[in-house]
mmCIF file of N, CA and C in Angstrom:
data_model
loop_
_atom_site.group_PDB
_atom_site.id
_atom_site.type_symbol
_atom_site.label_atom_id
_atom_site.label_comp_id
_atom_site.label_asym_id
_atom_site.label_seq_id
_atom_site.Cartn_x
_atom_site.Cartn_y
_atom_site.Cartn_z
ATOM 1 N N UNK S 17 80.875 -20.347 -54.529
ATOM 2 C CA UNK S 17 80.225 -19.883 -53.333
ATOM 3 C C UNK S 17 78.968 -20.731 -53.092
ATOM 4 N N UNK S 18 78.763 -21.123 -51.863
ATOM 5 C CA UNK S 18 77.636 -21.979 -51.520
ATOM 6 C C UNK S 18 76.382 -21.147 -51.339
ATOM 7 N N UNK S 19 75.291 -21.595 -51.958
ATOM 8 C CA UNK S 19 74.024 -20.890 -51.750
ATOM 9 C C UNK S 19 73.278 -21.565 -50.604
ATOM 10 N N UNK S 20 72.712 -20.744 -49.751
ATOM 11 C CA UNK S 20 71.996 -21.256 -48.588
ATOM 12 C C UNK S 20 70.495 -21.168 -48.830
ATOM 13 N N UNK S 21 69.779 -22.130 -48.276
ATOM 14 C CA UNK S 21 68.322 -22.088 -48.371
ATOM 15 C C UNK S 21 67.796 -21.048 -47.394
ATOM 16 N N UNK S 22 66.672 -20.426 -47.727
ATOM 17 C CA UNK S 22 66.103 -19.466 -46.786
ATOM 18 C C UNK S 22 65.654 -20.174 -45.499
ATOM 19 N N UNK S 23 65.601 -19.427 -44.443
ATOM 20 C CA UNK S 23 65.192 -19.988 -43.156
ATOM 21 C C UNK S 23 63.748 -20.464 -43.233
ATOM 22 N N UNK S 24 63.469 -21.550 -42.544
ATOM 23 C CA UNK S 24 62.114 -22.092 -42.541
ATOM 24 C C UNK S 24 61.192 -21.182 -41.737
ATOM 25 N N UNK S 25 59.979 -21.078 -42.192
ATOM 26 C CA UNK S 25 59.009 -20.283 -41.439
ATOM 27 C C UNK S 25 58.534 -21.072 -40.232
ATOM 28 N N UNK S 26 58.213 -20.376 -39.180
ATOM 29 C CA UNK S 26 57.782 -21.020 -37.944
ATOM 30 C C UNK S 26 56.288 -21.334 -38.008
ATOM 31 N N UNK S 27 55.915 -22.414 -37.373
ATOM 32 C CA UNK S 27 54.501 -22.776 -37.318
ATOM 33 C C UNK S 27 53.800 -22.141 -36.133
ATOM 34 N N UNK S 28 54.549 -21.545 -35.231
ATOM 35 C CA UNK S 28 53.957 -20.928 -34.044
ATOM 36 C C UNK S 28 53.530 -19.514 -34.413
ATOM 37 N N UNK S 29 52.248 -19.246 -34.283
ATOM 38 C CA UNK S 29 51.744 -17.932 -34.660
ATOM 39 C C UNK S 29 52.106 -16.900 -33.589
ATOM 40 N N UNK S 30 52.144 -15.627 -33.972
ATOM 41 C CA UNK S 30 52.435 -14.579 -32.990
ATOM 42 C C UNK S 30 51.423 -14.530 -31.849
ATOM 43 N N UNK S 31 50.177 -14.853 -32.156
ATOM 44 C CA UNK S 31 49.148 -14.841 -31.107
ATOM 45 C C UNK S 31 49.426 -15.943 -30.086
ATOM 46 N N UNK S 32 49.822 -17.109 -30.563
ATOM 47 C CA UNK S 32 50.148 -18.196 -29.633
ATOM 48 C C UNK S 32 51.357 -17.857 -28.780
ATOM 49 N N UNK S 33 52.334 -17.179 -29.363
ATOM 50 C CA UNK S 33 53.490 -16.749 -28.570
ATOM 51 C C UNK S 33 53.083 -15.768 -27.482
ATOM 52 N N UNK S 34 52.225 -14.818 -27.832
ATOM 53 C CA UNK S 34 51.782 -13.826 -26.849
ATOM 54 C C UNK S 34 50.957 -14.483 -25.739
ATOM 55 N N UNK S 35 50.094 -15.416 -26.111
ATOM 56 C CA UNK S 35 49.291 -16.112 -25.098
ATOM 57 C C UNK S 35 50.187 -16.945 -24.183
ATOM 58 N N UNK S 36 51.158 -17.649 -24.755
ATOM 59 C CA UNK S 36 52.085 -18.443 -23.943
ATOM 60 C C UNK S 36 52.879 -17.542 -22.997
ATOM 61 N N UNK S 37 53.298 -16.384 -23.490
ATOM 62 C CA UNK S 37 54.020 -15.448 -22.632
ATOM 63 C C UNK S 37 53.170 -14.924 -21.499
ATOM 64 N N UNK S 38 51.924 -14.604 -21.808
ATOM 65 C CA UNK S 38 51.019 -14.095 -20.773
ATOM 66 C C UNK S 38 50.755 -15.154 -19.713
ATOM 67 N N UNK S 39 50.507 -16.380 -20.135
ATOM 68 C CA UNK S 39 50.267 -17.455 -19.169
ATOM 69 C C UNK S 39 51.520 -17.748 -18.342
ATOM 70 N N UNK S 40 52.683 -17.606 -18.932
ATOM 71 C CA UNK S 40 53.930 -17.802 -18.198
ATOM 72 C C UNK S 40 54.098 -16.738 -17.114
ATOM 73 N N UNK S 41 53.758 -15.501 -17.446
ATOM 74 C CA UNK S 41 53.852 -14.430 -16.449
ATOM 75 C C UNK S 41 52.850 -14.664 -15.317
ATOM 76 N N UNK S 42 51.650 -15.110 -15.653
ATOM 77 C CA UNK S 42 50.650 -15.396 -14.613
ATOM 78 C C UNK S 42 51.146 -16.512 -13.691
ATOM 79 N N UNK S 43 51.729 -17.567 -14.267
ATOM 80 C CA UNK S 43 52.273 -18.656 -13.461
ATOM 81 C C UNK S 43 53.401 -18.161 -12.570
ATOM 82 N N UNK S 44 54.243 -17.286 -13.091
ATOM 83 C CA UNK S 44 55.363 -16.791 -12.289
ATOM 84 C C UNK S 44 54.880 -15.934 -11.127
ATOM 85 N N UNK S 45 53.864 -15.123 -11.363
ATOM 86 C CA UNK S 45 53.311 -14.317 -10.266
ATOM 87 C C UNK S 45 52.712 -15.229 -9.195
ATOM 88 N N UNK S 46 52.049 -16.299 -9.631
ATOM 89 C CA UNK S 46 51.495 -17.247 -8.659
ATOM 90 C C UNK S 46 52.611 -17.899 -7.837
ATOM 91 N N UNK S 47 53.737 -18.227 -8.462
ATOM 92 C CA UNK S 47 54.856 -18.811 -7.722
ATOM 93 C C UNK S 47 55.440 -17.826 -6.718
ATOM 94 N N UNK S 48 55.607 -16.582 -7.142
ATOM 95 C CA UNK S 48 56.198 -15.579 -6.253
ATOM 96 C C UNK S 48 55.277 -15.305 -5.066
ATOM 97 N N UNK S 49 53.997 -15.093 -5.344
ATOM 98 C CA UNK S 49 53.039 -14.803 -4.269
ATOM 99 C C UNK S 49 52.867 -16.030 -3.372
ATOM 100 N N UNK S 50 52.791 -17.207 -3.979
ATOM 101 C CA UNK S 50 52.650 -18.431 -3.183
ATOM 102 C C UNK S 50 53.831 -18.658 -2.261
ATOM 103 N N UNK S 51 55.038 -18.381 -2.744
ATOM 104 C CA UNK S 51 56.213 -18.515 -1.888
ATOM 105 C C UNK S 51 56.189 -17.527 -0.738
ATOM 106 N N UNK S 52 55.737 -16.311 -1.016
ATOM 107 C CA UNK S 52 55.622 -15.320 0.063
ATOM 108 C C UNK S 52 54.596 -15.710 1.104
ATOM 109 N N UNK S 53 53.472 -16.230 0.650
ATOM 110 C CA UNK S 53 52.440 -16.677 1.595
ATOM 111 C C UNK S 53 52.907 -17.885 2.393
ATOM 112 N N UNK S 54 53.680 -18.754 1.757
ATOM 113 C CA UNK S 54 54.193 -19.925 2.447
ATOM 114 C C UNK S 54 55.088 -19.516 3.607
ATOM 115 N N UNK S 55 55.942 -18.536 3.395
ATOM 116 C CA UNK S 55 56.817 -18.065 4.466
ATOM 117 C C UNK S 55 56.017 -17.373 5.564
ATOM 118 N N UNK S 56 54.949 -16.685 5.170
ATOM 119 C CA UNK S 56 54.138 -15.986 6.172
ATOM 120 C C UNK S 56 53.475 -16.970 7.136
ATOM 121 N N UNK S 57 53.079 -18.124 6.622
ATOM 122 C CA UNK S 57 52.368 -19.074 7.475
ATOM 123 C C UNK S 57 53.253 -20.195 8.018
ATOM 124 N N UNK S 58 54.346 -20.515 7.325
ATOM 125 C CA UNK S 58 55.260 -21.570 7.773
ATOM 126 C C UNK S 58 56.678 -21.013 7.681
ATOM 127 N N UNK S 59 57.152 -20.358 8.725
ATOM 128 C CA UNK S 59 58.472 -19.728 8.670
ATOM 129 C C UNK S 59 59.616 -20.708 8.369
ATOM 130 N N UNK S 60 59.466 -21.968 8.680
ATOM 131 C CA UNK S 60 60.532 -22.941 8.426
ATOM 132 C C UNK S 60 60.680 -23.262 6.942
ATOM 133 N N UNK S 61 59.721 -22.825 6.137
ATOM 134 C CA UNK S 61 59.747 -23.134 4.703
ATOM 135 C C UNK S 61 60.455 -22.054 3.896
ATOM 136 N N UNK S 62 61.311 -21.278 4.542
ATOM 137 C CA UNK S 62 61.988 -20.191 3.837
ATOM 138 C C UNK S 62 62.850 -20.665 2.665
ATOM 139 N N UNK S 63 63.600 -21.759 2.763
ATOM 140 C CA UNK S 63 64.376 -22.204 1.588
ATOM 141 C C UNK S 63 63.493 -22.555 0.387
ATOM 142 N N UNK S 64 62.344 -23.151 0.651
ATOM 143 C CA UNK S 64 61.416 -23.479 -0.432
ATOM 144 C C UNK S 64 60.899 -22.198 -1.078
ATOM 145 N N UNK S 65 60.597 -21.209 -0.264
ATOM 146 C CA UNK S 65 60.094 -19.941 -0.784
ATOM 147 C C UNK S 65 61.168 -19.226 -1.604
ATOM 148 N N UNK S 66 62.428 -19.363 -1.198
ATOM 149 C CA UNK S 66 63.500 -18.738 -1.969
ATOM 150 C C UNK S 66 63.599 -19.358 -3.361
ATOM 151 N N UNK S 67 63.453 -20.671 -3.437
ATOM 152 C CA UNK S 67 63.520 -21.357 -4.729
ATOM 153 C C UNK S 67 62.331 -20.972 -5.595
ATOM 154 N N UNK S 68 61.127 -20.943 -5.008
ATOM 155 C CA UNK S 68 59.952 -20.566 -5.806
ATOM 156 C C UNK S 68 60.040 -19.112 -6.264
ATOM 157 N N UNK S 69 60.602 -18.262 -5.433
ATOM 158 C CA UNK S 69 60.780 -16.868 -5.841
ATOM 159 C C UNK S 69 61.765 -16.743 -6.991
ATOM 160 N N UNK S 70 62.842 -17.502 -6.934
ATOM 161 C CA UNK S 70 63.822 -17.487 -8.016
ATOM 162 C C UNK S 70 63.217 -18.037 -9.311
ATOM 163 N N UNK S 71 62.503 -19.148 -9.211
ATOM 164 C CA UNK S 71 61.839 -19.707 -10.391
ATOM 165 C C UNK S 71 60.805 -18.734 -10.956
ATOM 166 N N UNK S 72 60.098 -18.067 -10.078
ATOM 167 C CA UNK S 72 59.118 -17.085 -10.526
ATOM 168 C C UNK S 72 59.761 -15.949 -11.296
ATOM 169 N N UNK S 73 60.889 -15.472 -10.824
ATOM 170 C CA UNK S 73 61.579 -14.381 -11.525
ATOM 171 C C UNK S 73 62.100 -14.826 -12.884
ATOM 172 N N UNK S 74 62.611 -16.042 -12.952
ATOM 173 C CA UNK S 74 63.075 -16.569 -14.235
ATOM 174 C C UNK S 74 61.908 -16.697 -15.209
ATOM 175 N N UNK S 75 60.771 -17.154 -14.716
ATOM 176 C CA UNK S 75 59.594 -17.283 -15.573
ATOM 177 C C UNK S 75 59.060 -15.925 -16.022
ATOM 178 N N UNK S 76 59.185 -14.902 -15.185
ATOM 179 C CA UNK S 76 58.766 -13.561 -15.613
ATOM 180 C C UNK S 76 59.589 -13.124 -16.821
ATOM 181 N N UNK S 77 60.883 -13.316 -16.750
ATOM 182 C CA UNK S 77 61.748 -12.931 -17.870
ATOM 183 C C UNK S 77 61.385 -13.727 -19.123
ATOM 184 N N UNK S 78 61.184 -15.037 -18.964
ATOM 185 C CA UNK S 78 60.822 -15.868 -20.114
ATOM 186 C C UNK S 78 59.489 -15.446 -20.707
ATOM 187 N N UNK S 79 58.524 -15.103 -19.865
ATOM 188 C CA UNK S 79 57.225 -14.666 -20.359
ATOM 189 C C UNK S 79 57.304 -13.359 -21.116
ATOM 190 N N UNK S 80 58.087 -12.428 -20.603
ATOM 191 C CA UNK S 80 58.243 -11.143 -21.299
ATOM 192 C C UNK S 80 58.929 -11.348 -22.645
ATOM 193 N N UNK S 81 59.921 -12.239 -22.687
ATOM 194 C CA UNK S 81 60.590 -12.525 -23.958
ATOM 195 C C UNK S 81 59.597 -13.105 -24.964
ATOM 196 N N UNK S 82 58.740 -14.012 -24.535
ATOM 197 C CA UNK S 82 57.749 -14.587 -25.439
ATOM 198 C C UNK S 82 56.757 -13.542 -25.950
ATOM 199 N N UNK S 83 56.304 -12.656 -25.078
ATOM 200 C CA UNK S 83 55.361 -11.618 -25.496
ATOM 201 C C UNK S 83 56.023 -10.672 -26.492
ATOM 202 N N UNK S 84 57.248 -10.269 -26.223
ATOM 203 C CA UNK S 84 57.960 -9.369 -27.134
ATOM 204 C C UNK S 84 58.218 -10.063 -28.474
ATOM 205 N N UNK S 85 58.599 -11.325 -28.449
ATOM 206 C CA UNK S 85 58.820 -12.064 -29.688
ATOM 207 C C UNK S 85 57.529 -12.162 -30.506
ATOM 208 N N UNK S 86 56.415 -12.410 -29.829
ATOM 209 C CA UNK S 86 55.134 -12.442 -30.531
ATOM 210 C C UNK S 86 54.775 -11.105 -31.146
ATOM 211 N N UNK S 87 55.043 -10.025 -30.425
ATOM 212 C CA UNK S 87 54.741 -8.687 -30.962
ATOM 213 C C UNK S 87 55.637 -8.360 -32.133
ATOM 214 N N UNK S 88 56.906 -8.713 -32.052
ATOM 215 C CA UNK S 88 57.827 -8.431 -33.155
ATOM 216 C C UNK S 88 57.419 -9.223 -34.394
ATOM 217 N N UNK S 89 57.059 -10.477 -34.215
ATOM 218 C CA UNK S 89 56.625 -11.270 -35.366
ATOM 219 C C UNK S 89 55.311 -10.760 -35.938
ATOM 220 N N UNK S 90 54.453 -10.264 -35.093
ATOM 221 C CA UNK S 90 53.152 -9.755 -35.559
ATOM 222 C C UNK S 90 53.327 -8.527 -36.434
ATOM 223 N N UNK S 91 54.230 -7.653 -36.047
ATOM 224 C CA UNK S 91 54.379 -6.386 -36.754
ATOM 225 C C UNK S 91 55.587 -6.354 -37.699
ATOM 226 N N UNK S 92 56.168 -7.505 -37.963
ATOM 227 C CA UNK S 92 57.295 -7.580 -38.891
ATOM 228 C C UNK S 92 56.785 -7.324 -40.305
ATOM 229 N N UNK S 93 57.446 -6.453 -41.033
ATOM 230 C CA UNK S 93 56.980 -6.030 -42.368
ATOM 231 C C UNK S 93 57.721 -6.715 -43.513
ATOM 232 N N UNK S 94 58.468 -7.750 -43.237
ATOM 233 C CA UNK S 94 59.192 -8.403 -44.332
ATOM 234 C C UNK S 94 58.305 -9.262 -45.159
#
């Protein structure tokens, strides 16, 4: 039977993960709000606003995943 080496520990601290997640959420909110304001002032820019809104939503999910991962690593008892 083959013995496996233990998984390598990560160099990214839980605090850095949480900060990266928070900044990602802030950036996504800026994209969503900016796209909405763009449509309010330039109605012809609706396709651009749709793309920024979609990117903003994807970034919200990524930011929440990073924050949750940081919290799980912070409170992991192994």
